[in-house]
CSV table of C-alpha atoms in Angstrom, one decimal:
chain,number,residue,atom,x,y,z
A,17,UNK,CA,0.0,0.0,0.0
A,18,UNK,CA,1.4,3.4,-0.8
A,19,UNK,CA,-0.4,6.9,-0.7
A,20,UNK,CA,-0.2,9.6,-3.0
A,21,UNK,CA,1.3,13.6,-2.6
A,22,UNK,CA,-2.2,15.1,-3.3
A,23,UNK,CA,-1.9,18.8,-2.0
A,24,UNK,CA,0.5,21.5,-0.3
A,25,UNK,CA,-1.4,23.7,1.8
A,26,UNK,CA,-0.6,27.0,2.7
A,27,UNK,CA,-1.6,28.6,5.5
A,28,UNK,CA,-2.2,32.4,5.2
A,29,UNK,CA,-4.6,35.8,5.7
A,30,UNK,CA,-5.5,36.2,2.3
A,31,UNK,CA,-6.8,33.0,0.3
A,32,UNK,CA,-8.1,34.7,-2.7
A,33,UNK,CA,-4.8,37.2,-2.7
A,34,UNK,CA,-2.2,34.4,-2.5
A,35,UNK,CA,-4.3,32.3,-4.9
A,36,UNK,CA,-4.4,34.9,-7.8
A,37,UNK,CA,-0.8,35.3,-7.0
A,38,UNK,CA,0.0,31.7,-8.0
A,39,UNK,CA,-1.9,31.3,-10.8
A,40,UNK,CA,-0.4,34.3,-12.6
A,41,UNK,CA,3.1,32.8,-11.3
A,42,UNK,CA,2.6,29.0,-12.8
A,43,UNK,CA,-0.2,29.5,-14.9
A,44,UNK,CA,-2.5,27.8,-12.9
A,45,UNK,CA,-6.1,27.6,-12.4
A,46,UNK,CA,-8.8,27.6,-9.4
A,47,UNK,CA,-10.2,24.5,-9.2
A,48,UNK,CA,-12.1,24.5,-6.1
A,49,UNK,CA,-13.3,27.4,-3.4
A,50,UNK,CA,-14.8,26.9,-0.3
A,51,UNK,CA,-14.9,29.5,3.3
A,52,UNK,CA,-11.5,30.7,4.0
A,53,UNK,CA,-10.2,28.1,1.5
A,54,UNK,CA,-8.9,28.3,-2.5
A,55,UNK,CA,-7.3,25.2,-4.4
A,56,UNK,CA,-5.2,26.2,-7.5
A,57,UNK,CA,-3.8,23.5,-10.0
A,58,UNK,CA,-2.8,23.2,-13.8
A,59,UNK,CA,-5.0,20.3,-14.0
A,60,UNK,CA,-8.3,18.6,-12.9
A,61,UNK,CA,-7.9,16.2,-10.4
A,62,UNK,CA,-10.0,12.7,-10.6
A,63,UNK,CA,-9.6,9.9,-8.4
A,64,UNK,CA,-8.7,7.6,-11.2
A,65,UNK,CA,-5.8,9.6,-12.2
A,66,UNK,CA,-4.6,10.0,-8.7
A,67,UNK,CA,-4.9,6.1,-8.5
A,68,UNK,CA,-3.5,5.2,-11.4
A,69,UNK,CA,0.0,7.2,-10.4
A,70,UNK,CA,1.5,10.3,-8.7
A,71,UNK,CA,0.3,13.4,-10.2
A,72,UNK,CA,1.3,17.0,-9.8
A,73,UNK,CA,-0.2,18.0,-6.2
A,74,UNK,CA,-2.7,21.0,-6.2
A,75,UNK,CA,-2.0,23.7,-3.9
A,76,UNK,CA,-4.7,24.7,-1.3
A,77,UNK,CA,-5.0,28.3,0.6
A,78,UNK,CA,-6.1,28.4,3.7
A,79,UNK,CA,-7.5,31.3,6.0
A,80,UNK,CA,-5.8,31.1,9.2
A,81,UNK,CA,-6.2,33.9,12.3
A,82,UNK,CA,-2.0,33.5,12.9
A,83,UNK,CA,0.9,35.7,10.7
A,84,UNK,CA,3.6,33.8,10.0
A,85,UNK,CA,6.2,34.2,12.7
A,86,UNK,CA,9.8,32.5,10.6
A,87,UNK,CA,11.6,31.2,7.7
A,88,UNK,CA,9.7,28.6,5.9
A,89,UNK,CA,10.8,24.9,6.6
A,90,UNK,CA,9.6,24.1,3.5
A,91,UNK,CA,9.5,26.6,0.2
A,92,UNK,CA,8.7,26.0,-4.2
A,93,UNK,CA,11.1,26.2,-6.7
A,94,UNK,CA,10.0,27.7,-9.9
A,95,UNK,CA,12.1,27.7,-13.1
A,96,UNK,CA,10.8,29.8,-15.9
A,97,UNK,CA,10.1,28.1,-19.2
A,98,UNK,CA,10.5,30.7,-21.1
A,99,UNK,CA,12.9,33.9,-19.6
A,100,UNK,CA,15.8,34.1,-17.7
A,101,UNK,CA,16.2,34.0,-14.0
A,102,UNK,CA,16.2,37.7,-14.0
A,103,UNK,CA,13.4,38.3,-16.4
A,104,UNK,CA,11.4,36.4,-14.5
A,105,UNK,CA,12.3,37.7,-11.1
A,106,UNK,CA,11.2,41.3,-12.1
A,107,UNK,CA,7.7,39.3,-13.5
A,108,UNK,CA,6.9,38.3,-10.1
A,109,UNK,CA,7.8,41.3,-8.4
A,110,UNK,CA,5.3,43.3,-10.5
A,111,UNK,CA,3.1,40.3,-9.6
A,112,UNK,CA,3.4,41.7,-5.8
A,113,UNK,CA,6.5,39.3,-5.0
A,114,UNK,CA,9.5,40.3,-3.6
A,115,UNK,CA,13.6,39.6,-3.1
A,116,UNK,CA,14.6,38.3,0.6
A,117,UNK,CA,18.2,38.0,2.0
A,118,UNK,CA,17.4,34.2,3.9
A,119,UNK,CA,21.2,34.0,4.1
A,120,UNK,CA,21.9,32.8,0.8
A,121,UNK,CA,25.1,34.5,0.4
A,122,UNK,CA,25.8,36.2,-3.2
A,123,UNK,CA,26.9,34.8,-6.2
A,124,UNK,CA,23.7,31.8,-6.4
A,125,UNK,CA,22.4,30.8,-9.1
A,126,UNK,CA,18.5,31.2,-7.8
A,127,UNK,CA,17.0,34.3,-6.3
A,128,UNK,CA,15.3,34.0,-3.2
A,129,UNK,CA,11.7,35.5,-3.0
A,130,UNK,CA,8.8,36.0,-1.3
A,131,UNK,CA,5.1,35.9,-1.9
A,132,UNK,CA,2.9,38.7,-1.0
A,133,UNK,CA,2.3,37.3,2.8
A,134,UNK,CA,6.0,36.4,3.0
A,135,UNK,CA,6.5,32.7,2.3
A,136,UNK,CA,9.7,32.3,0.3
A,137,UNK,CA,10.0,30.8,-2.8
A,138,UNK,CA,13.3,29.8,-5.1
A,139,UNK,CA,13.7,31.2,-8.5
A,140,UNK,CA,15.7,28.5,-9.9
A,141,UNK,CA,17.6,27.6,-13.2
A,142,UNK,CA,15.8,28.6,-16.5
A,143,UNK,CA,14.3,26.2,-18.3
A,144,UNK,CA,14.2,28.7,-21.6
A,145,UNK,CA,15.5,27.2,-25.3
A,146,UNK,CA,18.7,29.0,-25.8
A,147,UNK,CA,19.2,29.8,-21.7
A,148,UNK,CA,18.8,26.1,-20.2
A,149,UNK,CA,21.8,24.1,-20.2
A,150,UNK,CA,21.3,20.8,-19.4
A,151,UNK,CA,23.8,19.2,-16.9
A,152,UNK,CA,27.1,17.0,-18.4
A,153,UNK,CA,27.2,13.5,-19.0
């Protein structure tokens, strides 16, 4: 018996704000909305998918009365598919993101950002034709 990696949920104020942020981020899509709760994916979960073998988890948004207090224990990676690291940095900061010193150090390779309530998120290796390089060997 195994079980599968259905959903990350984040807690957070604004479930509707942090959803619409995102979607326009991954290109996602609200698939479900409920009281103090929205579910974003870039597909439609069924239970015979699911079944059948791990799928991309959704991401759920959840309404909580608590700010959060630390650095995340977890955090996403994004690469962009189709701009640099840069480009896309200055995408999500118009989007409402922005840069955090987690102690990184300079000179990486990612950027380390944050969502509009503060969770932070990885902007990692491009994934653009003519920018990715895939590794040797």
């Amino acid at each position: 018996m195994t079980s599968r990696f259905t959903e990350l949920v984040v807690d957070c104020h604004d479930p509707e704000r942090l959803a619409a942020f995102w979607c326009a981020t991954l290109g996602f899509e609200v698939i479900d909305r409920a009281e103090g709760q929205v579910e974003i994916a870039s597909w439609e979960p069924t239970v015979e998918a699911i079944r059948a073998g791990q799928m991309p988890p959704t991401l759920v948004f959840i309404r909580v009365p608590e700010g959060k207090t630390a650095k995340n224990r977890l955090h996403l990676d994004v690469s962009p598919v189709d701009a640099d690291t840069e480009t896309e940095a200055a995408r999500l900061l118009a989007l409402g993101a922005t840069r955090v010193d987690v102690g990184q150090g300079p000179g990486r390779s990612w950027i380390v950002m944050a969502d509009p309530e503060g969770n932070e998120f990885d902007v990692v290796r491009s994934l653009a034709p003519g920018v990715y390089v895939p590794p040797a060997g």
